[in-house]
Short mmCIF file of C-alpha atoms in Angstrom, two decimals:
data_model
loop_
_atom_site.label_atom_id
_atom_site.label_comp_id
_atom_site.label_asym_id
_atom_site.label_seq_id
_atom_site.Cartn_x
_atom_site.Cartn_y
_atom_site.Cartn_z
CA MET I 1 -46.33 -0.65 -22.75
CA SER I 2 -43.22 -2.76 -22.14
CA ARG I 3 -41.80 -2.47 -18.69
CA LEU I 4 -38.09 -2.45 -18.59
CA GLY I 5 -38.44 -3.53 -14.91
CA GLY I 6 -35.17 -2.04 -13.88
CA ILE I 7 -33.10 -4.17 -16.20
CA VAL I 8 -31.50 -2.26 -19.04
CA PRO I 9 -31.17 -4.48 -22.12
CA ALA I 10 -27.48 -4.03 -22.41
CA THR I 11 -26.95 -6.98 -24.57
CA MET I 12 -29.41 -5.87 -27.25
CA PRO I 13 -27.98 -2.98 -29.10
CA ILE I 14 -31.13 -2.27 -31.07
CA ARG I 15 -30.34 1.44 -31.07
CA PRO I 16 -27.15 3.38 -31.67
CA ASP I 17 -24.66 3.22 -28.78
CA SER I 18 -24.87 6.87 -28.10
CA HIS I 19 -28.62 6.65 -27.54
CA ARG I 20 -28.17 3.64 -25.24
CA ALA I 21 -25.53 5.44 -23.14
CA ASP I 22 -27.90 8.32 -22.81
CA THR I 23 -30.71 6.14 -21.70
CA LEU I 24 -28.45 4.55 -19.13
CA ARG I 25 -27.48 7.97 -17.92
CA ARG I 26 -30.97 9.03 -17.45
CA ARG I 27 -31.85 5.90 -15.50
CA GLU I 28 -28.83 6.37 -13.24
CA ALA I 29 -29.73 10.07 -12.73
CA LEU I 30 -33.16 8.97 -11.51
CA LEU I 31 -31.75 6.41 -9.15
CA ALA I 32 -29.28 8.86 -7.65
CA ALA I 33 -31.97 11.48 -7.36
CA ALA I 34 -34.23 8.90 -5.67
CA VAL I 35 -31.52 8.18 -3.06
CA GLU I 36 -31.27 11.89 -2.32
CA VAL I 37 -35.02 12.32 -1.95
CA VAL I 38 -35.31 9.30 0.32
CA ALA I 39 -32.50 10.67 2.50
CA GLU I 40 -34.16 14.07 2.71
CA ARG I 41 -37.76 13.22 2.91
CA GLY I 42 -37.98 9.58 3.79
CA VAL I 43 -39.44 6.87 1.73
CA ALA I 44 -42.87 8.15 2.48
CA GLY I 45 -42.04 11.53 1.12
CA ALA I 46 -40.59 10.26 -2.25
CA THR I 47 -42.81 11.09 -5.25
CA HIS I 48 -42.32 10.63 -9.05
CA ARG I 49 -42.45 14.40 -9.46
CA GLU I 50 -39.81 15.19 -6.82
CA ILE I 51 -37.40 12.53 -8.03
CA ALA I 52 -37.65 13.59 -11.61
CA ARG I 53 -37.35 17.23 -10.77
CA ARG I 54 -34.15 16.48 -8.76
CA ALA I 55 -32.80 14.54 -11.74
CA GLY I 56 -33.67 17.39 -14.06
CA LEU I 57 -35.99 15.19 -16.16
CA PRO I 58 -39.62 15.31 -17.05
CA THR I 59 -41.89 13.53 -14.59
CA SER I 60 -42.94 10.89 -17.14
CA THR I 61 -39.32 9.57 -17.38
CA THR I 62 -39.82 7.86 -14.05
CA SER I 63 -42.65 5.59 -15.35
CA TYR I 64 -40.67 4.91 -18.55
CA PHE I 65 -37.89 3.35 -16.55
CA PHE I 66 -39.73 1.89 -13.54
CA GLY I 67 -43.01 0.07 -13.35
CA SER I 68 -43.98 1.88 -10.12
CA LEU I 69 -42.70 4.28 -7.49
CA ASP I 70 -42.21 1.37 -5.11
CA GLU I 71 -39.87 -0.27 -7.67
CA LEU I 72 -37.90 2.89 -8.18
CA VAL I 73 -37.40 3.42 -4.45
CA LEU I 74 -36.40 -0.19 -3.96
CA GLU I 75 -33.95 -0.09 -6.78
CA ALA I 76 -32.47 3.12 -5.43
CA LEU I 77 -32.02 1.65 -1.95
CA ARG I 78 -30.33 -1.36 -3.62
CA LEU I 79 -27.94 0.90 -5.51
CA PHE I 80 -27.23 2.80 -2.36
CA THR I 81 -26.40 -0.26 -0.36
CA GLU I 82 -24.25 -1.56 -3.24
CA GLN I 83 -22.21 1.66 -3.20
CA THR I 84 -21.87 1.53 0.56
CA VAL I 85 -20.56 -2.08 0.40
CA ALA I 86 -18.11 -1.00 -2.25
CA ALA I 87 -16.78 1.92 -0.16
CA LEU I 88 -16.45 -0.31 2.89
CA ASP I 89 -14.57 -2.99 0.91
CA ASP I 90 -12.28 -0.31 -0.52
CA ALA I 91 -11.42 0.87 2.99
CA ARG I 92 -10.73 -2.66 4.01
CA ALA I 93 -8.36 -3.20 1.09
CA ALA I 94 -6.61 0.07 1.89
CA LEU I 95 -6.29 -1.04 5.39
CA ALA I 96 -4.64 -4.31 4.43
CA ALA I 97 -2.18 -2.50 2.07
CA GLU I 98 -0.90 -0.17 4.68
CA SER I 99 0.58 -1.36 8.03
CA LYS I 100 -0.83 1.02 10.63
CA GLN I 101 -0.97 1.10 14.36
CA PRO I 102 -4.20 -0.19 15.91
CA ILE I 103 -5.11 3.30 17.12
CA GLU I 104 -4.72 4.69 13.52
CA LEU I 105 -7.02 1.92 12.25
CA LEU I 106 -9.65 2.97 14.86
CA ASP I 107 -9.37 6.53 13.88
CA GLY I 108 -9.75 5.45 10.25
CA LEU I 109 -12.98 3.69 11.04
CA LEU I 110 -14.17 6.70 12.90
CA ASP I 111 -13.30 9.02 10.09
CA LEU I 112 -15.22 6.82 7.62
CA LEU I 113 -18.30 7.15 9.81
CA LEU I 114 -18.03 10.84 10.48
CA ALA I 115 -17.19 11.75 6.99
CA ALA I 116 -20.48 10.30 5.76
CA PRO I 117 -22.87 13.05 5.17
CA THR I 118 -25.86 12.85 7.58
CA GLN I 119 -27.99 12.26 4.49
CA LEU I 120 -26.30 9.05 3.58
CA THR I 121 -26.65 7.78 7.14
CA VAL I 122 -30.34 8.73 6.96
CA ALA I 123 -30.71 6.65 3.79
CA GLN I 124 -29.06 3.78 5.58
CA PHE I 125 -31.62 4.06 8.45
CA GLU I 126 -34.48 4.37 5.95
CA ALA I 127 -33.29 1.07 4.56
CA TYR I 128 -33.30 -0.45 8.03
CA LEU I 129 -36.80 0.75 8.68
CA GLU I 130 -38.09 -0.40 5.30
CA ILE I 131 -37.20 -4.01 6.07
CA SER I 132 -40.44 -4.65 7.92
CA ARG I 133 -42.42 -3.23 5.04
CA ARG I 134 -40.25 -4.73 2.18
CA PRO I 135 -38.63 -7.98 3.32
CA GLU I 136 -36.66 -8.15 0.06
CA LEU I 137 -34.43 -5.42 1.37
CA ALA I 138 -33.18 -7.54 4.24
CA GLY I 139 -30.49 -9.08 2.01
CA GLU I 140 -29.18 -5.74 0.94
CA VAL I 141 -28.97 -4.37 4.51
CA LYS I 142 -27.28 -7.57 5.68
CA ARG I 143 -24.59 -7.13 3.04
CA VAL I 144 -23.76 -3.66 4.28
CA LEU I 145 -23.57 -4.75 7.87
CA THR I 146 -21.46 -7.72 6.86
CA ALA I 147 -19.07 -5.53 4.91
CA PHE I 148 -18.80 -3.13 7.91
CA GLU I 149 -18.17 -5.99 10.20
CA ARG I 150 -15.42 -7.50 7.88
CA LEU I 151 -13.66 -4.12 8.15
CA ALA I 152 -14.05 -3.91 11.97
CA GLN I 153 -12.90 -7.44 12.30
CA ASP I 154 -9.70 -6.87 10.38
CA ALA I 155 -9.02 -3.83 12.44
CA LEU I 156 -9.62 -5.70 15.70
CA ARG I 157 -7.48 -8.70 14.57
CA ALA I 158 -4.62 -6.37 13.75
CA ALA I 159 -4.97 -4.74 17.07
CA GLY I 160 -4.72 -8.16 18.78
CA ALA I 161 -8.31 -8.69 19.91
CA HIS I 162 -9.15 -11.99 21.60
CA ASP I 163 -12.27 -12.68 19.58
CA PRO I 164 -12.36 -10.39 16.51
CA ALA I 165 -15.74 -11.84 15.26
CA ALA I 166 -17.65 -10.99 18.44
CA GLY I 167 -15.82 -7.80 18.93
CA ALA I 168 -16.64 -6.59 15.39
CA LYS I 169 -20.37 -7.08 16.08
CA ALA I 170 -20.05 -4.97 19.25
CA VAL I 171 -17.99 -2.24 17.42
CA VAL I 172 -20.38 -2.07 14.44
CA ALA I 173 -23.34 -1.89 16.86
CA LEU I 174 -21.75 0.92 18.83
CA LEU I 175 -21.03 3.01 15.69
CA ASP I 176 -24.55 2.33 14.32
CA GLY I 177 -26.09 3.46 17.64
CA PHE I 178 -24.07 6.68 17.62
CA ALA I 179 -24.91 7.19 13.93
CA LEU I 180 -28.57 6.96 14.93
CA HIS I 181 -28.18 9.64 17.57
CA ARG I 182 -26.14 11.74 15.18
CA ILE I 183 -29.09 12.06 12.83
CA ALA I 184 -31.15 14.02 15.32
CA TRP I 185 -28.24 15.51 17.13
CA PRO I 186 -25.73 16.47 14.32
CA HIS I 187 -24.01 19.34 16.18
CA ARG I 188 -23.39 17.76 19.54
CA ARG I 189 -20.40 19.34 21.24
CA ASN I 190 -17.27 17.03 21.30
CA GLN I 191 -19.10 14.52 19.10
CA ARG I 192 -15.92 12.97 17.68
CA GLN I 193 -14.27 12.69 21.15
CA ILE I 194 -17.28 11.12 22.71
CA ILE I 195 -17.59 8.42 20.10
CA ARG I 196 -13.83 7.92 20.00
CA ASP I 197 -13.65 7.32 23.79
CA ALA I 198 -16.56 4.91 23.60
CA LEU I 199 -14.88 2.99 20.82
CA LEU I 200 -11.54 2.79 22.65
CA ASP I 201 -13.32 1.55 25.71
CA LEU I 202 -15.00 -1.18 23.76
CA VAL I 203 -11.76 -2.13 21.98
CA LEU I 204 -9.72 -2.11 25.29
CA VAL I 205 -12.14 -4.75 26.50
CA GLN I 206 -11.36 -6.77 23.42
CA LEU I 207 -7.65 -6.59 24.17
CA MET I 208 -7.86 -8.02 27.65
CA ALA I 209 -6.62 -11.54 28.35
CA PRO I 210 -9.42 -14.10 28.70
CA ASP I 211 -8.79 -14.69 32.43
CA GLU I 212 -8.78 -10.90 33.13
CA ARG I 213 -12.11 -10.67 31.32
CA ALA I 214 -13.58 -13.55 33.31
CA ARG I 215 -12.50 -12.03 36.56
CA ARG I 216 -14.13 -8.66 35.76
CA ALA I 217 -17.29 -10.30 34.58
CA ALA I 218 -17.50 -12.37 37.71
CA ALA I 219 -17.04 -9.33 39.86
CA LEU I 220 -20.34 -8.03 38.50
CA GLY I 221 -22.16 -11.33 39.16
CA ALA I 222 -22.11 -12.60 35.59
CA VAL X 1 -53.71 0.96 31.07
CA THR X 2 -55.85 2.90 33.30
CA GLY X 3 -57.61 1.60 36.38
CA ALA X 4 -61.07 1.86 34.81
CA GLY X 5 -63.09 -1.33 35.18
CA ASN X 6 -61.31 -2.70 38.24
CA GLU X 7 -64.35 -2.10 40.47
CA ARG X 8 -68.07 -2.63 40.03
CA PRO X 9 -69.38 -0.80 36.98
CA ARG X 10 -70.23 2.87 37.38
CA ARG X 11 -70.40 5.82 35.09
CA ARG X 12 -66.99 7.22 34.43
CA THR X 13 -66.35 10.82 35.31
CA GLN X 14 -65.50 13.37 32.66
CA GLU X 15 -62.00 13.39 33.85
CA GLU X 16 -61.65 9.63 33.34
CA ARG X 17 -63.12 9.69 29.88
CA ARG X 18 -60.72 12.48 28.91
CA ALA X 19 -57.75 10.52 30.20
CA SER X 20 -58.72 7.30 28.42
CA THR X 21 -59.43 9.08 25.21
CA ARG X 22 -55.97 10.69 25.39
CA ALA X 23 -54.27 7.43 26.14
CA ALA X 24 -56.11 5.72 23.28
CA LEU X 25 -54.98 8.43 20.90
CA LEU X 26 -51.31 8.22 22.14
CA ASP X 27 -51.21 4.49 21.83
CA ALA X 28 -52.72 4.59 18.42
CA THR X 29 -50.09 7.14 17.48
CA ILE X 30 -47.30 4.80 18.33
CA GLU X 31 -48.96 1.95 16.49
CA CYS X 32 -49.39 4.11 13.31
CA LEU X 33 -45.74 5.25 13.57
CA VAL X 34 -44.63 1.62 13.58
CA GLN X 35 -46.82 0.70 10.70
CA TYR X 36 -46.52 3.74 8.47
CA GLY X 37 -43.49 5.68 9.61
CA TYR X 38 -43.56 9.27 10.66
CA GLY X 39 -44.02 10.55 7.13
CA GLY X 40 -46.71 8.10 6.30
CA MET X 41 -48.91 8.35 9.37
CA THR X 42 -51.85 10.69 9.35
CA MET X 43 -53.99 12.28 12.14
CA ARG X 44 -57.03 10.73 10.39
CA GLY X 45 -55.41 7.25 10.56
CA VAL X 46 -54.54 7.61 14.28
CA VAL X 47 -58.18 8.68 15.17
CA GLU X 48 -59.62 5.81 13.19
CA ARG X 49 -57.33 3.34 14.90
CA ALA X 50 -58.19 4.68 18.29
CA GLY X 51 -61.88 4.15 17.39
CA LEU X 52 -62.68 7.76 18.03
CA SER X 53 -64.40 10.52 16.23
CA ARG X 54 -62.42 13.12 14.39
CA GLY X 55 -63.43 15.75 16.84
CA ALA X 56 -61.83 13.89 19.73
CA GLN X 57 -58.37 14.45 18.22
CA VAL X 58 -58.76 18.10 17.40
CA HIS X 59 -59.85 18.59 20.98
CA HIS X 60 -56.86 16.96 22.50
CA PHE X 61 -54.03 17.74 20.02
CA ALA X 62 -53.86 20.44 17.56
CA THR X 63 -51.02 19.23 15.41
CA LYS X 64 -49.25 16.11 14.46
CA ALA X 65 -46.00 17.28 16.02
CA ILE X 66 -47.69 17.85 19.43
CA LEU X 67 -49.52 14.50 19.26
CA VAL X 68 -46.30 12.68 18.38
CA THR X 69 -44.24 14.58 20.99
CA ASP X 70 -46.74 13.60 23.76
CA ALA X 71 -46.82 10.01 22.48
CA ILE X 72 -43.03 9.88 22.78
CA ALA X 73 -43.03 11.21 26.26
CA ARG X 74 -45.56 8.66 27.37
CA LEU X 75 -43.73 5.93 25.57
CA ALA X 76 -40.47 6.87 27.19
CA ASP X 77 -42.00 6.91 30.66
CA ASN X 78 -43.63 3.44 30.14
CA TRP X 79 -40.53 2.14 28.55
CA SER X 80 -38.21 3.16 31.57
CA ALA X 81 -40.75 1.96 34.10
CA GLU X 82 -41.15 -1.38 32.39
CA MET X 83 -37.42 -1.96 32.26
CA LEU X 84 -37.03 -1.04 35.91
CA ALA X 85 -40.02 -3.25 36.88
CA ARG X 86 -38.32 -6.20 35.14
CA ILE X 87 -35.27 -5.92 37.45
CA GLU X 88 -37.25 -5.05 40.55
CA ALA X 89 -39.24 -8.27 39.92
CA GLN X 90 -35.97 -10.29 40.46
CA PRO X 91 -34.94 -11.48 43.92
CA PRO X 92 -32.38 -8.97 45.50
CA ALA X 93 -29.45 -11.34 44.90
CA ARG X 94 -30.22 -11.34 41.13
CA ARG X 95 -30.44 -7.51 40.79
CA SER X 96 -27.06 -6.93 39.12
CA VAL X 97 -25.53 -5.18 36.22
CA PRO X 98 -25.98 -8.27 33.87
CA ALA X 99 -29.73 -8.28 34.89
CA LEU X 100 -29.89 -4.62 34.12
CA LEU X 101 -28.31 -5.19 30.70
CA ASP X 102 -30.71 -7.95 29.94
CA ALA X 103 -33.62 -5.82 30.98
CA LEU X 104 -32.41 -3.05 28.74
CA TRP X 105 -32.13 -5.38 25.84
CA GLU X 106 -35.55 -6.75 26.24
CA GLY X 107 -36.80 -3.16 26.43
CA HIS X 108 -35.26 -2.59 23.02
CA SER X 109 -36.63 -5.74 21.50
CA GLY X 110 -40.24 -4.85 20.78
CA PRO X 111 -41.92 -2.72 18.10
CA LEU X 112 -41.58 0.24 20.46
CA PHE X 113 -37.91 0.63 19.51
CA GLU X 114 -38.73 0.58 15.89
CA ALA X 115 -41.10 3.55 16.54
CA VAL X 116 -38.23 5.30 18.39
CA VAL X 117 -36.01 4.85 15.35
CA GLU X 118 -38.70 6.13 13.08
CA LEU X 119 -38.76 9.21 15.20
CA TRP X 120 -34.98 9.73 15.30
CA VAL X 121 -34.94 9.53 11.53
CA ALA X 122 -37.90 11.86 11.19
CA GLY X 123 -36.36 14.25 13.71
CA ARG X 124 -33.73 15.38 11.28
CA THR X 125 -36.23 17.73 9.64
CA ASP X 126 -38.47 18.58 12.60
CA PRO X 127 -36.88 20.58 15.44
CA GLU X 128 -39.80 20.13 17.79
CA LEU X 129 -39.65 16.36 17.42
CA ARG X 130 -35.86 16.52 17.76
CA ALA X 131 -36.04 18.34 21.10
CA ALA X 132 -38.53 15.78 22.48
CA LEU X 133 -36.29 12.99 21.37
CA LEU X 134 -33.21 14.38 23.00
CA THR X 135 -35.12 14.90 26.32
CA THR X 136 -36.18 11.27 26.03
CA GLN X 137 -32.72 9.93 25.38
CA ARG X 138 -31.21 11.99 28.27
CA LYS X 139 -33.95 10.67 30.59
CA LEU X 140 -33.12 7.10 29.57
CA VAL X 141 -29.34 7.72 30.25
CA ARG X 142 -30.19 9.21 33.60
CA THR X 143 -32.44 6.25 34.63
CA VAL X 144 -29.89 3.73 33.56
CA ASN X 145 -27.20 5.68 35.42
CA ALA X 146 -29.16 5.81 38.63
CA THR X 147 -30.15 2.19 38.48
CA THR X 148 -26.57 1.09 37.84
CA ARG X 149 -25.35 2.96 40.85
CA ARG X 150 -27.87 1.04 42.93
CA TYR X 151 -26.51 -2.32 41.69
CA LEU X 152 -22.82 -1.60 41.91
CA ALA X 153 -21.53 -1.97 45.41
CA GLU X 154 -18.06 -0.51 44.62
CA VAL X 155 -19.21 2.60 42.78
CA THR X 156 -18.80 5.94 44.61
CA GLU X 157 -20.23 9.39 44.09
CA ALA X 158 -17.00 10.37 42.43
CA ASP X 159 -17.18 7.78 39.69
CA ASN X 160 -18.54 9.10 36.45
CA LEU X 161 -20.62 6.35 34.87
CA GLN X 162 -22.04 8.57 32.16
CA PRO X 163 -19.64 7.53 29.38
CA ALA X 164 -20.00 3.83 30.09
CA VAL X 165 -23.76 4.19 30.23
CA GLU X 166 -23.79 6.03 26.83
CA THR X 167 -21.46 3.44 25.27
CA VAL X 168 -23.68 0.62 26.46
CA LEU X 169 -26.92 2.32 25.28
CA ALA X 170 -25.45 3.16 21.77
CA THR X 171 -24.24 -0.49 21.42
CA LEU X 172 -27.47 -1.88 22.54
CA GLN X 173 -29.39 0.38 20.20
CA GLY X 174 -27.16 -0.37 17.25
CA LEU X 175 -27.60 -4.08 17.93
CA ALA X 176 -31.40 -3.58 18.10
CA LEU X 177 -31.24 -1.92 14.69
CA ARG X 178 -29.37 -4.87 13.38
CA SER X 179 -32.09 -7.08 14.81
CA PHE X 180 -34.63 -5.64 12.49
CA LEU X 181 -33.09 -8.18 10.03
CA PHE X 182 -34.12 -11.06 12.23
CA GLY X 183 -37.85 -10.23 12.17
CA ASP X 184 -39.72 -12.69 14.49
CA ASP X 185 -36.71 -15.02 14.92
CA THR X 186 -36.22 -14.51 18.57
CA ALA X 187 -33.51 -17.20 18.81
CA ALA X 188 -31.39 -15.27 16.32
CA ARG X 189 -31.88 -12.10 18.34
CA GLN X 190 -30.80 -13.74 21.55
CA ARG X 191 -27.67 -15.23 19.88
CA ALA X 192 -26.61 -11.78 18.64
CA TRP X 193 -27.24 -10.37 22.09
CA SER X 194 -25.42 -12.99 24.01
CA ARG X 195 -22.16 -12.21 22.06
CA VAL X 196 -22.24 -8.53 22.69
CA ARG X 197 -23.58 -8.82 26.24
CA GLY X 198 -20.25 -10.25 27.50
CA GLU X 199 -18.34 -7.28 26.17
CA LEU X 200 -20.61 -4.80 27.76
CA ILE X 201 -20.39 -6.43 31.18
CA VAL X 202 -16.66 -6.25 31.18
CA LEU X 203 -16.89 -2.66 29.89
CA PHE X 204 -19.13 -1.66 32.77
CA ASN X 205 -16.67 -3.27 35.29
CA ARG X 206 -13.76 -1.21 33.83
CA ALA X 207 -15.75 1.94 34.37
CA VAL X 208 -15.82 1.52 38.19
#
């Protein structure tokens, strides 16, 4: 059996176009279904049968397109991170196109985070956790984090932060930390307000003049 | 670690054997969680890793959820105690908010935090697990809150440190997540921490 190994032979139209388009669609449906299953049941809970069922295809389809379940899951996580990076870069482009107040930028960041369905957040964390088991995912996760940081960095620069690069790392860490809590605590009261206040606190630190920051740090024995 | 074996050898009591079996099971649970994830770990694997017979586990823990819940509680207690011990080991002049932050960061740097993340993620579909995790997180917030008060001369009863503590913990945990990328590269971890640490110190100062 020839393994397609995740690469669709797009440059070799050995079959009619409509057939090829259909093949592509089925492959994509499987990958999208795999992302859903991973988000719902975790990587450990993903099976050929469940992924195919979700995609509305016979179970055998999965082994036609992917050499193994591992390969399918990895490919799905890759697709997921790719889409996330694209969404973050879109948000960044939109941010550059409009001139907004710093506070509006922050609210925009927050909206982006809270609008993500919990399931997508879970897929993101499954990817984090899979790094220790599949080191090849590290690069993908890094791309997501970098895209997120670029966005935060632009927002902080526009707000007048003293060191947007360092500040962006802190902001992304803060939002990731709250995203983690949100998975297990989705209906926390005043969730948005709590995260927004925390974000504002962190950004205000960023806006202080260097000597003011030094004075405050020294007061705590740093 | 129990006190067994400190003195001259003697037969352990029933009670001691029970406690050490329990501890071995709970430790093995955390190790299995780290290695296989919540979905992938099995009761059987835990018992094998603990070097016990299958009967031992059934006797102590009826279900996976109970086993894991107890393992988390034990983990959280050890974790908080360890972080506090790290500060208390410093000379009094060094016991400060920056030292507290460093101790917290170190506490989040081992495989234990990875186990905690496994559990948060698994908690989305398991209410029992979720309740145990929220208790653990609240406990951690309280411990950090109380410790901070001790090291901040200017803080009064009226000051509400809770939001700052939550912000600090969320940021620290988010950064610890990112550190999964660094694997064993401790220098890279420290570099990432040193940049964010400064922001958190100033943030704490603003809170009081």
